[in-house]
Each structure stands twice: as C-alpha cells, then as structure tokens.
Coordinates of N, CA and C in Angstrom, one line a residue:
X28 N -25.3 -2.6 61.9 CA -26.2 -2.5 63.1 C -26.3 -1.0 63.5
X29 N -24.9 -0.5 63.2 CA -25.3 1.2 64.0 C -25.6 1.8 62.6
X30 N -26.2 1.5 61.6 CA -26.7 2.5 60.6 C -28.3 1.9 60.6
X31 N -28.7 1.0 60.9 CA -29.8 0.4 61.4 C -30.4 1.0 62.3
X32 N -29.8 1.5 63.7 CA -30.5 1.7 65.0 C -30.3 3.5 64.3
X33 N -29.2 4.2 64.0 CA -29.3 5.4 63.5 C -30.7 5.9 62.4
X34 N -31.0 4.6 61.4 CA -31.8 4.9 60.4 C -33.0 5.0 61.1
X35 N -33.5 4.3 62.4 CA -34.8 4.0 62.9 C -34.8 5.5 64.4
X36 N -33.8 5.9 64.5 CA -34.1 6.9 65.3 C -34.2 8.6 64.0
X37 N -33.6 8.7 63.0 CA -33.7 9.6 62.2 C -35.4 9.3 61.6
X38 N -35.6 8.0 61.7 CA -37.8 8.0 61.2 C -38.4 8.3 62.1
X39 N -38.1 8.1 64.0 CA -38.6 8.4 64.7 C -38.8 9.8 64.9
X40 N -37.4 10.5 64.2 CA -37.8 12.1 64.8 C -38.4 12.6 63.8
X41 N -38.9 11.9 62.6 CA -39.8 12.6 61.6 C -40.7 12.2 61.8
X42 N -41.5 11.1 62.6 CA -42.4 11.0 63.0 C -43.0 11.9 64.0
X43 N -42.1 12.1 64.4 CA -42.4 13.3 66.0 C -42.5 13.9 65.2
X44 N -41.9 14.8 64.8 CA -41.7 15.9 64.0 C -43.1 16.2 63.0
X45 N -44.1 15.4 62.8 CA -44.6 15.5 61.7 C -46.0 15.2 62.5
X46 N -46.1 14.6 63.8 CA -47.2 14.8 64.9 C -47.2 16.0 65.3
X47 N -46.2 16.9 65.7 CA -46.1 18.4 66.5 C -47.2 19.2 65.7
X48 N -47.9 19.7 66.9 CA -49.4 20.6 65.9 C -48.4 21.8 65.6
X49 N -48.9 22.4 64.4 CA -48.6 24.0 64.0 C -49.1 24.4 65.1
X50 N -48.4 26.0 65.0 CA -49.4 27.1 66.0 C -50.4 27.5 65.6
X51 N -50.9 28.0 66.0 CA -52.4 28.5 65.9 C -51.8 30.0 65.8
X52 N -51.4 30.4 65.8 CA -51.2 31.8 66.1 C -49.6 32.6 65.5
X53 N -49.6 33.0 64.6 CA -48.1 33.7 64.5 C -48.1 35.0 64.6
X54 N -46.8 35.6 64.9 CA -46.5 36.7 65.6 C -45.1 37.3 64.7
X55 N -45.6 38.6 64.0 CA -44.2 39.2 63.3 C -44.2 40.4 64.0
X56 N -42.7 41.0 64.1 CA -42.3 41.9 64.8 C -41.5 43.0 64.0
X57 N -41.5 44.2 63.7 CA -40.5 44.9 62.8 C -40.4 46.1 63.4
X58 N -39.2 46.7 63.1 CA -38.8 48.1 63.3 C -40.2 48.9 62.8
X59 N -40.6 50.0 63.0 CA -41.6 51.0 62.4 C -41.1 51.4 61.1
X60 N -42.6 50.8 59.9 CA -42.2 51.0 58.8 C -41.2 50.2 58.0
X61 N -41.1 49.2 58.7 CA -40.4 47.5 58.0 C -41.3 46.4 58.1
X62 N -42.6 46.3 57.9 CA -43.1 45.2 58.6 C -43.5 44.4 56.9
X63 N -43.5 45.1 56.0 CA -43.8 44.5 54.5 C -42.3 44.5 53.9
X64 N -41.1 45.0 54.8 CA -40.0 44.0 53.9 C -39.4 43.2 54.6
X65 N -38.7 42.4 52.7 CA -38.6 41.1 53.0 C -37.5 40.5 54.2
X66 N -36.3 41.6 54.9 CA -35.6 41.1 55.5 C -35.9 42.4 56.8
X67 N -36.3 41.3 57.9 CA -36.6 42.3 59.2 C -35.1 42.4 60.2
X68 N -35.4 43.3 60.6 CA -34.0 43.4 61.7 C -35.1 43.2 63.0
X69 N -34.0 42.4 64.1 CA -34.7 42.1 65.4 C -35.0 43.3 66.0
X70 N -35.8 43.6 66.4 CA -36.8 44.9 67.5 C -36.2 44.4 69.1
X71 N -35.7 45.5 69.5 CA -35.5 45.4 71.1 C -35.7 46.9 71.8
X72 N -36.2 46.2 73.3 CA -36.7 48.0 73.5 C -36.2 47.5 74.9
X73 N -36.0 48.4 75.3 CA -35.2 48.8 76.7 C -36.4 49.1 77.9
X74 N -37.7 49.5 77.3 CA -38.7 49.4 78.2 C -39.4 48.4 79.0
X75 N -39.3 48.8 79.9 CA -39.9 47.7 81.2 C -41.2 47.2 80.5
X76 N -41.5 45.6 80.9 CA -42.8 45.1 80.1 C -44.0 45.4 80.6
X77 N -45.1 45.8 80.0 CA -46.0 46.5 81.1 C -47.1 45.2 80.9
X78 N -48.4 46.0 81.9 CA -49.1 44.7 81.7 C -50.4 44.6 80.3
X79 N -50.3 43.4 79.7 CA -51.4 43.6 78.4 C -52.3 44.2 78.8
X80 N -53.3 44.1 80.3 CA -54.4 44.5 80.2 C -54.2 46.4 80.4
X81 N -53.2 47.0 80.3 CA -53.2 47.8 80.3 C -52.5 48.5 78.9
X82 N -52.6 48.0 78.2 CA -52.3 48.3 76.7 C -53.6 48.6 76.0
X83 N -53.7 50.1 75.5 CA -54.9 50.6 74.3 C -54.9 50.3 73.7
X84 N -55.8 49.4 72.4 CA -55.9 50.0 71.2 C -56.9 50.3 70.3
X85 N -56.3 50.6 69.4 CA -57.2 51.7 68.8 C -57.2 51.6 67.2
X86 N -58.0 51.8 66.0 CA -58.3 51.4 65.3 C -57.9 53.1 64.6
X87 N -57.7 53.8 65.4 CA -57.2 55.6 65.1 C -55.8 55.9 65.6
X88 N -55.0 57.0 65.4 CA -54.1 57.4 65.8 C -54.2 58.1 66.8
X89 N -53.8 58.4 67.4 CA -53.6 59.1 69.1 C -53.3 60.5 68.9
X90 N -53.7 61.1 68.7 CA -53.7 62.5 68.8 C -53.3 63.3 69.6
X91 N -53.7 63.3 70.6 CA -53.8 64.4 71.8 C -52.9 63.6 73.1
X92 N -52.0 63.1 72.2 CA -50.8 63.0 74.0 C -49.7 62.2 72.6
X93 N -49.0 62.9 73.2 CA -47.1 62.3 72.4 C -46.8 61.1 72.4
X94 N -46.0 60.8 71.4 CA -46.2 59.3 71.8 C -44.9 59.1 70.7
X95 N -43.9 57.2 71.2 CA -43.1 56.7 70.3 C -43.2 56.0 69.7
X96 N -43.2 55.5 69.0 CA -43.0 54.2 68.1 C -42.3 52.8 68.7
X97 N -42.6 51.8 68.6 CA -41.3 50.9 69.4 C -41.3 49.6 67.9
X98 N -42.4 49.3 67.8 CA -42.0 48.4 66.5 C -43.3 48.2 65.9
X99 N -44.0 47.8 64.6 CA -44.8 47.1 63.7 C -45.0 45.5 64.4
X100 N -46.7 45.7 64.6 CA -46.6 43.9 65.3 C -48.0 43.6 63.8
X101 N -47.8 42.5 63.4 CA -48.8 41.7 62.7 C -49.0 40.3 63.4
X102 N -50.2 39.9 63.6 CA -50.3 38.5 63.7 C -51.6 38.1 62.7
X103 N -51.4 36.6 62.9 CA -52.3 35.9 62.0 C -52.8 34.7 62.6
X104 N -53.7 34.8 62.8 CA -54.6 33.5 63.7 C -55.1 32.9 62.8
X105 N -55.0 31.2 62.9 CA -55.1 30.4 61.6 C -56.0 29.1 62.0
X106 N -57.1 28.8 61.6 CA -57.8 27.6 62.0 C -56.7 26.9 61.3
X107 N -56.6 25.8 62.0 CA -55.8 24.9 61.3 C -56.9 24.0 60.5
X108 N -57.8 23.0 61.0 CA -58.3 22.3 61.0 C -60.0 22.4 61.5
X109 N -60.1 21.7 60.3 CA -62.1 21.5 60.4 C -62.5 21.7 62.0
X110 N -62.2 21.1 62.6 CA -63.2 21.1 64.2 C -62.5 22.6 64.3
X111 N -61.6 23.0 64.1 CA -61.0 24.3 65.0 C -62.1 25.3 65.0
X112 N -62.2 25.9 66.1 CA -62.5 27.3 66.4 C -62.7 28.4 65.2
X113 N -63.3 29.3 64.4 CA -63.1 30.3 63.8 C -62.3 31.5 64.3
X114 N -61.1 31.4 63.7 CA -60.0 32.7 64.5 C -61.1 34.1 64.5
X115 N -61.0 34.7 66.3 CA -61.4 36.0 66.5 C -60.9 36.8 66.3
X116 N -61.6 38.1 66.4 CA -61.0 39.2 66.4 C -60.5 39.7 68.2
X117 N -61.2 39.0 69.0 CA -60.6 39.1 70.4 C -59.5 38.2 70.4
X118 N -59.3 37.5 69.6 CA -57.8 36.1 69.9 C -56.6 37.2 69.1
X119 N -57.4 37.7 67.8 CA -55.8 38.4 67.6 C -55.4 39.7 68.5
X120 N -56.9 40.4 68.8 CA -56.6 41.9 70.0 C -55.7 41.4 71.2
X121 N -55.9 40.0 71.9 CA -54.9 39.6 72.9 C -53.7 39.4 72.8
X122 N -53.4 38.8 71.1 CA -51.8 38.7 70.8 C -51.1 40.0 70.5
X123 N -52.0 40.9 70.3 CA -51.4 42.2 69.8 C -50.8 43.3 71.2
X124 N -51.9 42.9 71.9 CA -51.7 43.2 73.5 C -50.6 42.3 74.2
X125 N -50.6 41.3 74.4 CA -49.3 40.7 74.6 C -48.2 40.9 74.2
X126 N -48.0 41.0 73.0 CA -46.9 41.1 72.4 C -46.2 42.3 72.4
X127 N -47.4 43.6 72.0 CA -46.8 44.7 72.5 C -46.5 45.0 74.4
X128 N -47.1 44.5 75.2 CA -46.6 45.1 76.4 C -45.4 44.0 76.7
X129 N -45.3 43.0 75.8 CA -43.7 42.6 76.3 C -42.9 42.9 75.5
X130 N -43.0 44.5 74.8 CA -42.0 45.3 74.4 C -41.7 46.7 75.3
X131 N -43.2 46.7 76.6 CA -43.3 48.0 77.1 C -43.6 49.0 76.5
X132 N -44.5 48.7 75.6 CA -45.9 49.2 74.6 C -46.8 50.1 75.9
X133 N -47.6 51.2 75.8 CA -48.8 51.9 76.6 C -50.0 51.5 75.4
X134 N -49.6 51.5 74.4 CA -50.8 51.3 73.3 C -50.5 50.8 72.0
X135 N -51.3 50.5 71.4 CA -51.3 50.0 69.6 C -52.3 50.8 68.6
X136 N -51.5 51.7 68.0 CA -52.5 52.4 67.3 C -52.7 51.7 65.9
X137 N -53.6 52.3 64.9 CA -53.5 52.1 63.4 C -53.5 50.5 63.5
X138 N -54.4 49.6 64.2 CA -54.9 48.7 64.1 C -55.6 47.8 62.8
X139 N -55.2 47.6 62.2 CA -56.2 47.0 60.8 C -56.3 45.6 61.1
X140 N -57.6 44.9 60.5 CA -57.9 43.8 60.4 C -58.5 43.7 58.6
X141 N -57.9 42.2 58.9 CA -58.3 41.5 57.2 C -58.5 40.1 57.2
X142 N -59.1 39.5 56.3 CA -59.5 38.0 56.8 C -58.2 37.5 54.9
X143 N -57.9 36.4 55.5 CA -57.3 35.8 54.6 C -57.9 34.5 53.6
X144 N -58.7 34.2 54.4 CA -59.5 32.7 53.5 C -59.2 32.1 54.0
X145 N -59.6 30.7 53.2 CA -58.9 29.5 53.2 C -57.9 29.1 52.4
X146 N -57.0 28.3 53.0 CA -55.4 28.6 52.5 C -55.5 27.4 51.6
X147 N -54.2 26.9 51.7 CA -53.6 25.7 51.1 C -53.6 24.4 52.6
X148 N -52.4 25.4 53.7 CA -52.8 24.9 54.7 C -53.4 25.1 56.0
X149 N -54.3 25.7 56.0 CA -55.8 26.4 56.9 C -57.0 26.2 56.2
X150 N -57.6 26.3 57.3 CA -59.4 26.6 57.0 C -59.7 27.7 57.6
X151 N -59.0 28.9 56.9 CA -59.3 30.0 57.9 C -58.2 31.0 58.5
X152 N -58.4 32.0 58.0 CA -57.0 32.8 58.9 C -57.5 34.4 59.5
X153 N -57.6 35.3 60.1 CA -57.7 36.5 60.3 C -56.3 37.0 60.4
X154 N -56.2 38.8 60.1 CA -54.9 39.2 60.2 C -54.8 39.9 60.9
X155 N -54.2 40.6 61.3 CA -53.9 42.0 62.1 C -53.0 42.5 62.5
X156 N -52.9 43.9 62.7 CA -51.5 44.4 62.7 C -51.8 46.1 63.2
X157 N -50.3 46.7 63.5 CA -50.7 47.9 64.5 C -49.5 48.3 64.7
X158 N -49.3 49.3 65.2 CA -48.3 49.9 65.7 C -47.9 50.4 67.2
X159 N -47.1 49.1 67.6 CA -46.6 49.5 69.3 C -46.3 50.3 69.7
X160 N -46.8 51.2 70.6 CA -46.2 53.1 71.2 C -46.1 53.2 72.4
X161 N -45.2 53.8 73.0 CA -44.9 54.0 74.4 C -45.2 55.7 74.5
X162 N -46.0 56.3 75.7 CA -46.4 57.5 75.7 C -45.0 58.3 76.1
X163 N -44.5 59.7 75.6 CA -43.7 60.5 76.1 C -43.9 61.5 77.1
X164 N -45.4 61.3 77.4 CA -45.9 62.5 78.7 C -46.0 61.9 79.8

C-alpha cells in the first residue's frame, strides 16, 4: 500500500511538473569577458540597485565619461508556442535594464541583437546581450 500511494504521488509531481509553463524569458549573467565560457562564476556587486528606468543603453560604447564594468548580461526571449507573442526588441531592452540595475548598473553599453529562429523547442527566439557599467564620475 505505501509503495502504491508513494508510486501515485511521484506521477502526480510529474504531472505538475510537466504542466509548469517554461519561461519566456532567460537571463545569463557573467563576469566581463566570460559570457561565451562554458563554466560562469556567480557576478556580485556591492552597488546599490538603481532604478531600470534610469539605466542607458546603447548600441555604442561610452566615450566621454569613465566608466566600470560590473558583469556581461545576455537574455533570450523565446515564443514558446503558436499563439505566443513575437519576442521584441523592447521585451529584451527591459530585461537587460532590469537585470542590470539590480546589479547597480548606470548603463549597458555594446548592446547587440540577433534573432535565433525556430528552435526544436520555440517558435521563435530574439537575443541580446551587453555590458553592465556603473559611471566613476
């Protein structure tokens, strides 16, 4: 009986388990200049989080005011499914902004975008990626 009631709660959590939607959205984080290898060390910054709507970015480097590095952000917004949405380029700009000001980012330079296709499992992915900076002036 208790390998019975055990066998029917171990189907039940793979039933849950296998209802739970993916994200729509992933988020990688790397040290500057680790974001393409294969083993990442965790990013932590000691700066206060600031607010996204006050995070720049920029598709250029920043020139004319100093600036640090805090970590490499990529995300990837992924239609999952037929009815979904077409991932934007404003859905990844907000993750990128999010994510850097809750490192205490001022800006995201060296911005690139790339579309990925259609996957194996998506209908659709955009990519993008940047570099989190906090100003030194």
């Amino acid at each position: 009986m208790l390998f019975r009631n055990l066998g029917m709660l171990v189907g039940a959590a793979f039933v849950l388990a296998a209802c739970t939607p993916p994200a729509r959205t992933l988020v990688t984080v790397a040290e500057p200049g680790q974001l393409a290898a294969e083993t990442k060390t965790e990013v932590k910054s000691d700066r206060k989080a600031t607010e996204p709507k006050n995070v720049i970015l920029t598709r250029e480097d920043i020139t004319d005011r100093a600036y640090k590095a805090i970590a490499d952000i990529k995300v990837v917004v992924r239609r999952l499914f037929l009815p979904d949405p077409d991932p934007t380029q404003a859905e990844a700009d907000l993750m990128l902004k999010t994510t850097a000001a809750a490192l205490g980012a001022d800006a995201v330079v060296l911005v690139r975008y790339g579309s990925l296709g259609i996957t194996l499992t998506t209908w659709g992915t955009l990519e993008s990626q940047g570099r989190a900076v906090y100003f030194t002036e």
